[in-house]
Structures are given as structure tokens and as C-alpha cells.
Amino acid sequence: MADAKKEDKPLGSPPLGLPPNGTVGQLTDEFVLTKDGLRLFPQPVLGDDLDPLNWSWMQKHTILAIVMSLYFMFTYITTTTVPSFPDLQDKYSASLEQVNWTVAIPALGLSLGPLLWASPADIIGRRPILILGTAMALASTIGAALAPTLSGYMAARFFQGLGVSPASNVGLAVINDIFFEHERGQKLGLWVLAIDQGLLFGPLIGGFVNTAGYQWIQWLAAILFGVVLLAELFFLPETLYPRRLMLEESRGAGTIQPAQLAGGDDEKTMMADGSPKHMIAHVQRTKELPFASVSPLPGIQHPTLYDPLVRFIKTFKYTAVSVSVVTYCFGWYWWVLSVVTLLPIAYPTYEVHIQGLLYLGLIVGTLISEVACSGSLSDWLVIKLAKSNDNHKTPEMRLWLAYPAIVLTAVGLIVWGISVDQGYHWIVGQVAFALFGAGIQMGNTAVCSYVVDAYPMQSMSTMTFYAVMLNMSAFVDPFFIVPWVENVGLTWTFAGHAMITVFFCIPVLAVLHRFGAALREKSGTPTWVNPEFEHTAAAAS
């Protein structure tokens, strides 16, 4: 909050907020601005230490680190077994195609999980769902290490994915709970970096661990899940905050004193205009909740268990989300699985642990992209563009970085395919991987930031849609990539990947960039919002 300032001239309708002195419940027309003069979203409840937006930099980034760690595991468990494919073939008497499915099966769990976990996370809170999911992933990882048959191994892999899947939409909801909109590009960039690094560090680490036995790949994953689980238990408070309720109370409570707010009685008080108002009883929230709370959180509107599925289907109507996400997932992102699963085939003469080192180019590319060209650059670019647009931000400003990202991705794919088929030095492939990794990282950040900025009040639903589509693409890819390579070779397979990315993604995103605002207006406003912004008396849509 150190970079914020207050403005007492209302924009349109009087904003919800608190006075500079932080007196809880005092009416004010002030709202909070960033140092760049942009209005903060969400508006914090000043003076309330239980509001996650008011927490310290250290606590916010500790929570971010926990969420990123779980999101790292989200893809780590999918790809870390790739170096053990020959051992799995021997163990379970399976073909290469069958073993390749063991990458697709956890992706299926990762795809279904966001639909199952979204409502409980909006009912009992983010913290218990993340803890429960991590515990499930830990137990399933132990099961995968001990599985005696291929079917048992497949089942364990599915529940691994299902358990870690809250890292996507629920993890993103946590980030939205604790950070402001103007910080979103950087934080989403770091969050996306976690999933990309998990995808790439998985086979690198798995290659070395596999020298001790393929089971140790799963035992190491179990240890990592155990560490994340302990961090969640002791350093992750509940972040779902009844923001609408607290802001309305603070705006309309007149001269209510803090002691009254904490009293818990249904007292009457006066509105600022002199009319009577029933005082809302004190609501337990965030850090006040019990350590092992699994009861429905007070002060927010709770969705039904089937709401995520209904809203997932309804999201197809909102073309800014559905078109951008489907375009990215099925025209761009899923080539990551092509690269990861085919690298052992591309370099068959290398030892398994050396093959793992060949993922370093991808890792370096994603890291450099995030530091120099992704989240922070996106935030800077949006602020600069907004200043030249009368301080008016638009979601489409996030899409500028998608175009260079597409070009980097395509060049990396083409160069890598040619370098393998022509037998070029391995460093050529590493440069290609760095370009490809940078493009994927930039593109992922741009699309995630765009859909969340387009519908910030529905971020849980939009990111559920994103998570389902992303992992459906990862589920499908292993089923067709091996036959594609067998039919036309690596060069034309990855040239085909590149052409699809360029000639499909660029035109579609350009249309969204130009007509996105009109498409959003035509689609209308969703009939639901995140629970923290919901009227508690309103029926869930």
C-alpha cells in the first residue's frame, strides 16, 4: 500500500472504501489510487488487517511462493517420468505408445480437477482445498511408486493430477485475493513461470534420479509434495475475504465504532443520511478462522457444487475468453508436450541423465523471457498505454506481447526439428529450445493476463476454463504426436507445428486485439461474480 494515494473526487458512483485514518465503518467518498494515478482494483478495506490486500510484502510473497511451488508440481509430475520410459516398458511389458499415455493420464486429472475443486474453494475456502488436494497428490504419488501393474500405475497417475489440479484455478484465485490488478502481469508471469519450469525441470531431474531406479522418481515427488503440504499447513492462511460485505459495511455504517463491529450483536445504527441500518454482525475471516476450518465461510455467497460446470459451459459465450484460450491451448501451447516427450527419441544415443540436461535450453529461455519480456514488461506496457489513453486501461493492451512470442515459438520449433534431422551440433537445438521456451512463456502470460483483465470479477471461472482447456490439449497431444513423427519426420512435424501457430494464432489474436472491446460488449456481462464480490443476499447464478 506504500505506492498508493487517495482521491476524494468520485468517479461516477461513489466508490466503496475507508477514510485515511482507517476508522472501520466510517462513511467516505474516497477511493485509493496507485502512484501512477490509476484506480486500485480491488479496493482495499483500509484499517482492516484481515484484508489480504493489506498484508505485508513478505507474507504476500510467502503465499505466492507456496502457490508457485504447487503449480510447479502441477506439471512436474507429468513429465518427470519421461526418462524412465524404457524402465516402465520393461516393468509393465508395455509399448512406447502405451507408456506415452502415462503422460496423458495425469493431464486428464489436471483437466477435470478444476471443475471439481472450484465450488468447494468458494464455499469452505482456498486453504482447505489446497491442503486436501496436496494430501491426495502425496498419497497418489506413493501409490505410483508401489504400483504392481500398469493399470494401477495409470490410476495412481490420474489421482496425482486430480490432487494437484487446484494449483491452477484455486491457486490463481489466491493470487487475485492478495494482489492488485496493476500488479497482475508480474504475479501471473511468475505463476506461469512455475508451471513452465515444472514441465521442463521434470525430465531434467527425472533423468538423474532415474539412475537410482525409476521408483525414486516418484519418491522424490512424494518428498516435494510433503514439503509443500507442510508449508500450506503453517504459512498459508485463508485468503478468501468477504470484500463486498466489508466494503458495503464500511461505506454505510455511519459512526460505528470498532468495538461495535467486533461485538457480534445485531445492533441498529444510522446511515450517513440519518436512516436506520441493521448492523451486520462481525464476520470471522482470513486469519481469524480456525486452523482446521472446513465449515462454509461466513459473509460470502456460496455457489452450488454444479456451478463451475454450468459457468464453464456459459464461458463459451464470452468470446474474449473462449477464443483466446482455445487458440492458445490448441494452436500453440500443446507443442510443449511434443517437444518434451520426443526429446528422448530425438537423441537416442545420449544417456538418460544427459538427455535431461538437454532441457536446459527451454529452462533458460523461459527464465530470460520472464525476467526481461513477460510479466513486468506487460505491466509497464499497460501503464504506458493507459497514460496515453486518458488513464483508461483495456484488456487488449495485454495482447501486444503475444505477437513476438508467436514468432519466437515458431522459429524455435522449425530450427529444432531441422537440427535433429540434419544432425547439427546439440547447441543448435539448445538455442532453438531457448527461443521456443521464451515464446511459450510470453504467450502464456499474455493470454492469462488478458482473460483475467477482461473479466476480473469472474476470474475463478475464466481460469477454470483456461485450466481445463490447457490440460485437455496436454491430454490429447501424446496420442497423435508419435504417429505424426513416424509418418513425416521431425522436420515437417515441427514445421507443421510452427505453421499452425503462426497462421492460426496471429490472425485470431489480431481480431481479438482489434475488436475485443466490441465482442465483450456484444457478449454482455456474466450473470455471476467471484464470491467475494457477491451480494450475500443474492441467489447464486
Tab-separated table of C-alpha atoms in Angstrom, residues 96-316:
chain	number	residue	atom	x	y	z
A	96	LEU	CA	6.235	-46.957	-26.190
A	97	GLU	CA	2.791	-45.670	-27.179
A	98	GLN	CA	1.238	-47.151	-24.024
A	99	VAL	CA	3.939	-45.653	-21.827
A	100	ASN	CA	3.422	-42.315	-23.567
A	101	TRP	CA	-0.170	-42.438	-22.281
A	102	THR	CA	1.183	-42.242	-18.728
A	103	VAL	CA	1.895	-38.582	-19.523
A	104	ALA	CA	-1.635	-38.056	-20.820
A	105	ILE	CA	-3.434	-39.694	-17.871
A	106	PRO	CA	-2.338	-37.198	-15.165
A	107	ALA	CA	-3.199	-34.429	-17.640
A	108	LEU	CA	-6.754	-35.791	-17.688
A	109	GLY	CA	-6.877	-35.460	-13.891
A	110	LEU	CA	-5.436	-31.962	-14.161
A	111	SER	CA	-8.190	-31.112	-16.658
A	112	LEU	CA	-11.143	-32.444	-14.646
A	113	GLY	CA	-9.893	-31.255	-11.266
A	114	PRO	CA	-10.544	-27.511	-11.684
A	115	LEU	CA	-14.239	-28.216	-12.313
A	116	LEU	CA	-14.457	-30.329	-9.159
A	117	TRP	CA	-12.478	-28.090	-6.808
A	118	ALA	CA	-13.789	-24.643	-7.801
A	119	SER	CA	-17.061	-24.680	-5.836
A	120	PRO	CA	-15.625	-26.144	-2.616
A	121	ALA	CA	-12.892	-23.474	-2.750
A	122	ASP	CA	-15.623	-20.811	-2.892
A	123	ILE	CA	-17.554	-22.458	-0.058
A	124	ILE	CA	-15.051	-23.588	2.578
A	125	GLY	CA	-12.132	-21.504	1.317
A	126	ARG	CA	-8.891	-21.736	-0.618
A	127	ARG	CA	-6.713	-23.074	2.207
A	128	PRO	CA	-8.536	-26.368	2.977
A	129	ILE	CA	-8.896	-27.226	-0.719
A	130	LEU	CA	-5.205	-26.691	-1.437
A	131	ILE	CA	-4.277	-28.769	1.626
A	132	LEU	CA	-6.697	-31.570	0.743
A	133	GLY	CA	-5.544	-31.657	-2.873
A	134	THR	CA	-1.865	-31.743	-1.907
A	135	ALA	CA	-2.529	-34.595	0.547
A	136	MET	CA	-4.310	-36.532	-2.240
A	137	ALA	CA	-1.396	-35.917	-4.609
A	138	LEU	CA	1.071	-37.098	-1.945
A	139	ALA	CA	-0.851	-40.344	-1.309
A	140	SER	CA	-1.245	-40.991	-5.059
A	141	THR	CA	2.474	-40.434	-5.651
A	142	ILE	CA	3.281	-43.097	-3.074
A	143	GLY	CA	0.786	-45.352	-4.847
A	144	ALA	CA	2.512	-44.758	-8.194
A	145	ALA	CA	5.865	-45.725	-6.686
A	146	LEU	CA	4.435	-49.011	-5.399
A	147	ALA	CA	2.037	-49.883	-8.262
A	148	PRO	CA	2.489	-53.534	-9.342
A	149	THR	CA	0.602	-53.256	-12.658
A	150	LEU	CA	0.276	-50.749	-15.493
A	151	SER	CA	-3.409	-50.209	-14.728
A	152	GLY	CA	-2.619	-49.495	-11.078
A	153	TYR	CA	0.153	-47.123	-12.125
A	154	MET	CA	-2.242	-45.333	-14.507
A	155	ALA	CA	-4.865	-44.953	-11.757
A	156	ALA	CA	-2.304	-43.501	-9.357
A	157	ARG	CA	-1.117	-41.080	-12.038
A	158	PHE	CA	-4.696	-39.906	-12.625
A	159	PHE	CA	-5.207	-39.121	-8.939
A	160	GLN	CA	-1.827	-37.400	-8.840
A	161	GLY	CA	-3.162	-34.981	-11.431
A	162	LEU	CA	-6.537	-34.651	-9.729
A	163	GLY	CA	-4.890	-33.860	-6.384
A	164	VAL	CA	-2.517	-31.178	-7.633
A	165	SER	CA	-5.080	-29.614	-10.005
A	166	PRO	CA	-6.297	-26.907	-7.533
A	167	ALA	CA	-2.934	-25.226	-8.155
A	168	SER	CA	-4.431	-23.846	-11.365
A	169	ASN	CA	-7.725	-22.083	-10.702
A	170	VAL	CA	-7.662	-22.059	-6.878
A	171	GLY	CA	-4.003	-21.008	-6.889
A	172	LEU	CA	-4.798	-18.180	-9.279
A	173	ALA	CA	-7.708	-17.171	-7.029
A	174	VAL	CA	-5.266	-16.875	-4.119
A	175	ILE	CA	-3.060	-14.566	-6.193
A	176	ASN	CA	-6.085	-12.435	-7.082
A	177	ASP	CA	-7.038	-12.330	-3.387
A	178	ILE	CA	-3.733	-10.834	-2.252
A	179	PHE	CA	-2.532	-8.649	-5.154
A	180	PHE	CA	-3.963	-5.658	-7.013
A	181	GLU	CA	-4.822	-5.563	-10.704
A	182	HIS	CA	-1.860	-3.318	-11.600
A	183	GLU	CA	0.484	-5.981	-10.176
A	184	ARG	CA	-1.227	-8.795	-12.053
A	185	GLY	CA	1.083	-9.070	-15.048
A	186	GLN	CA	4.174	-9.645	-12.927
A	187	LYS	CA	2.494	-12.046	-10.492
A	188	LEU	CA	0.779	-14.003	-13.246
A	189	GLY	CA	4.095	-14.105	-15.066
A	190	LEU	CA	5.739	-15.703	-12.042
A	191	TRP	CA	2.805	-18.092	-11.654
A	192	VAL	CA	3.061	-19.099	-15.326
A	193	LEU	CA	6.823	-19.431	-14.919
A	194	ALA	CA	6.191	-22.028	-12.204
A	195	ILE	CA	4.104	-24.272	-14.481
A	196	ASP	CA	6.554	-23.930	-17.354
A	197	GLN	CA	9.558	-24.670	-15.146
A	198	GLY	CA	7.836	-27.689	-13.621
A	199	LEU	CA	7.213	-29.027	-17.107
A	200	LEU	CA	10.894	-28.614	-18.020
A	201	PHE	CA	12.668	-29.412	-14.758
A	202	GLY	CA	10.631	-32.625	-14.510
A	203	PRO	CA	12.550	-34.605	-17.135
A	204	LEU	CA	15.874	-32.945	-16.230
A	205	ILE	CA	15.607	-34.034	-12.598
A	206	GLY	CA	13.978	-37.336	-13.554
A	207	GLY	CA	16.919	-38.182	-15.782
A	208	PHE	CA	19.363	-38.032	-12.865
A	209	VAL	CA	17.052	-39.624	-10.298
A	210	ASN	CA	16.285	-42.493	-12.680
A	211	THR	CA	19.889	-43.687	-12.275
A	212	ALA	CA	18.891	-44.735	-8.745
A	213	GLY	CA	15.809	-46.585	-10.025
A	214	TYR	CA	12.594	-45.443	-11.687
A	215	GLN	CA	10.669	-45.705	-8.384
A	216	TRP	CA	12.830	-42.943	-6.953
A	217	ILE	CA	11.314	-40.506	-9.428
A	218	GLN	CA	8.027	-40.956	-7.565
A	219	TRP	CA	9.637	-40.997	-4.109
A	220	LEU	CA	11.295	-37.644	-4.794
A	221	ALA	CA	7.953	-36.230	-5.960
A	222	ALA	CA	6.400	-37.505	-2.718
A	223	ILE	CA	9.066	-35.699	-0.684
A	224	LEU	CA	8.409	-32.476	-2.597
A	225	PHE	CA	4.648	-32.786	-2.040
A	226	GLY	CA	5.313	-33.331	1.658
A	227	VAL	CA	7.332	-30.104	1.871
A	228	VAL	CA	4.583	-28.152	0.072
A	229	LEU	CA	1.955	-29.653	2.385
A	230	LEU	CA	3.845	-28.526	5.499
A	231	ALA	CA	4.238	-25.027	4.041
A	232	GLU	CA	0.485	-24.873	3.365
A	233	LEU	CA	-0.358	-26.001	6.877
A	234	PHE	CA	1.798	-23.442	8.656
A	235	PHE	CA	2.264	-20.486	6.285
A	236	LEU	CA	-0.882	-20.325	4.145
A	237	PRO	CA	-3.799	-18.514	5.823
A	238	GLU	CA	-7.232	-18.345	4.256
A	239	THR	CA	-7.302	-15.611	1.595
A	240	LEU	CA	-10.973	-15.630	0.533
A	241	TYR	CA	-12.224	-12.377	2.028
A	242	PRO	CA	-15.862	-11.116	2.098
A	243	ARG	CA	-14.854	-7.949	0.277
A	244	ARG	CA	-18.274	-6.827	-0.929
A	245	LEU	CA	-19.752	-7.222	2.553
A	246	MET	CA	-16.923	-5.399	4.321
A	247	LEU	CA	-16.832	-2.538	1.809
A	248	GLU	CA	-20.587	-2.064	1.951
A	249	GLU	CA	-20.465	-2.156	5.731
A	250	SER	CA	-17.616	0.344	5.867
A	251	ARG	CA	-19.387	2.694	3.488
A	252	GLY	CA	-22.799	2.580	5.105
A	253	ALA	CA	-22.063	2.166	8.793
A	254	GLY	CA	-22.034	5.875	9.682
A	255	THR	CA	-20.343	6.403	13.026
A	256	ILE	CA	-19.979	2.767	14.072
A	257	GLN	CA	-17.008	2.259	16.354
A	258	PRO	CA	-14.563	-0.631	16.020
A	259	ALA	CA	-15.808	-2.074	19.316
A	260	GLN	CA	-19.316	-2.304	17.893
A	261	LEU	CA	-18.046	-4.029	14.769
A	262	ALA	CA	-16.396	-6.716	16.861
A	263	GLY	CA	-19.322	-7.132	19.214
A	264	GLY	CA	-21.246	-9.690	17.179
A	265	ASP	CA	-24.669	-8.264	18.099
A	266	ASP	CA	-27.327	-7.385	15.545
A	267	GLU	CA	-27.288	-3.721	16.540
A	268	LYS	CA	-29.046	-0.853	14.809
A	269	THR	CA	-27.160	2.183	13.745
A	270	MET	CA	-27.699	5.136	11.443
A	271	MET	CA	-26.703	5.519	7.813
A	272	ALA	CA	-24.929	8.717	6.771
A	273	ASP	CA	-28.274	10.139	5.614
A	274	GLY	CA	-29.858	9.515	9.026
A	275	SER	CA	-31.807	6.402	8.065
A	276	PRO	CA	-31.598	3.342	10.314
A	277	LYS	CA	-29.429	0.431	9.297
A	278	HIS	CA	-29.095	-3.025	10.827
A	279	MET	CA	-25.505	-3.555	11.842
A	280	ILE	CA	-24.028	-6.685	10.242
A	281	ALA	CA	-22.621	-8.987	12.905
A	282	HIS	CA	-18.848	-9.371	12.982
A	283	VAL	CA	-17.697	-11.925	10.436
A	284	GLN	CA	-14.810	-14.293	11.072
A	285	ARG	CA	-12.442	-14.018	8.127
A	286	THR	CA	-8.984	-14.955	6.861
A	287	LYS	CA	-6.531	-15.165	9.786
A	288	GLU	CA	-9.322	-15.359	12.383
A	289	LEU	CA	-10.581	-18.708	11.046
A	290	PRO	CA	-9.704	-21.930	12.910
A	291	PHE	CA	-6.548	-23.784	11.893
A	292	ALA	CA	-8.529	-26.748	10.510
A	293	SER	CA	-11.658	-24.925	9.383
A	294	VAL	CA	-13.820	-26.825	6.873
A	295	SER	CA	-17.097	-25.028	7.531
A	296	PRO	CA	-18.683	-22.751	4.909
A	297	LEU	CA	-17.098	-19.330	5.170
A	298	PRO	CA	-19.407	-16.610	6.516
A	299	GLY	CA	-20.056	-13.330	4.723
A	300	ILE	CA	-19.908	-14.590	1.125
A	301	GLN	CA	-22.390	-16.088	-1.314
A	302	HIS	CA	-21.722	-19.811	-1.717
A	303	PRO	CA	-22.138	-21.403	-5.162
A	304	THR	CA	-23.712	-24.801	-5.696
A	305	LEU	CA	-21.456	-27.752	-6.451
A	306	TYR	CA	-22.506	-27.812	-10.095
A	307	ASP	CA	-21.971	-24.076	-10.685
A	308	PRO	CA	-18.398	-24.490	-12.060
A	309	LEU	CA	-19.642	-26.848	-14.773
A	310	VAL	CA	-22.533	-24.529	-15.668
A	311	ARG	CA	-20.253	-21.495	-15.748
A	312	PHE	CA	-17.647	-23.418	-17.745
A	313	ILE	CA	-20.263	-24.064	-20.432
A	314	LYS	CA	-21.531	-20.461	-20.266
A	315	THR	CA	-17.968	-19.153	-20.688
A	316	PHE	CA	-18.013	-20.292	-24.328
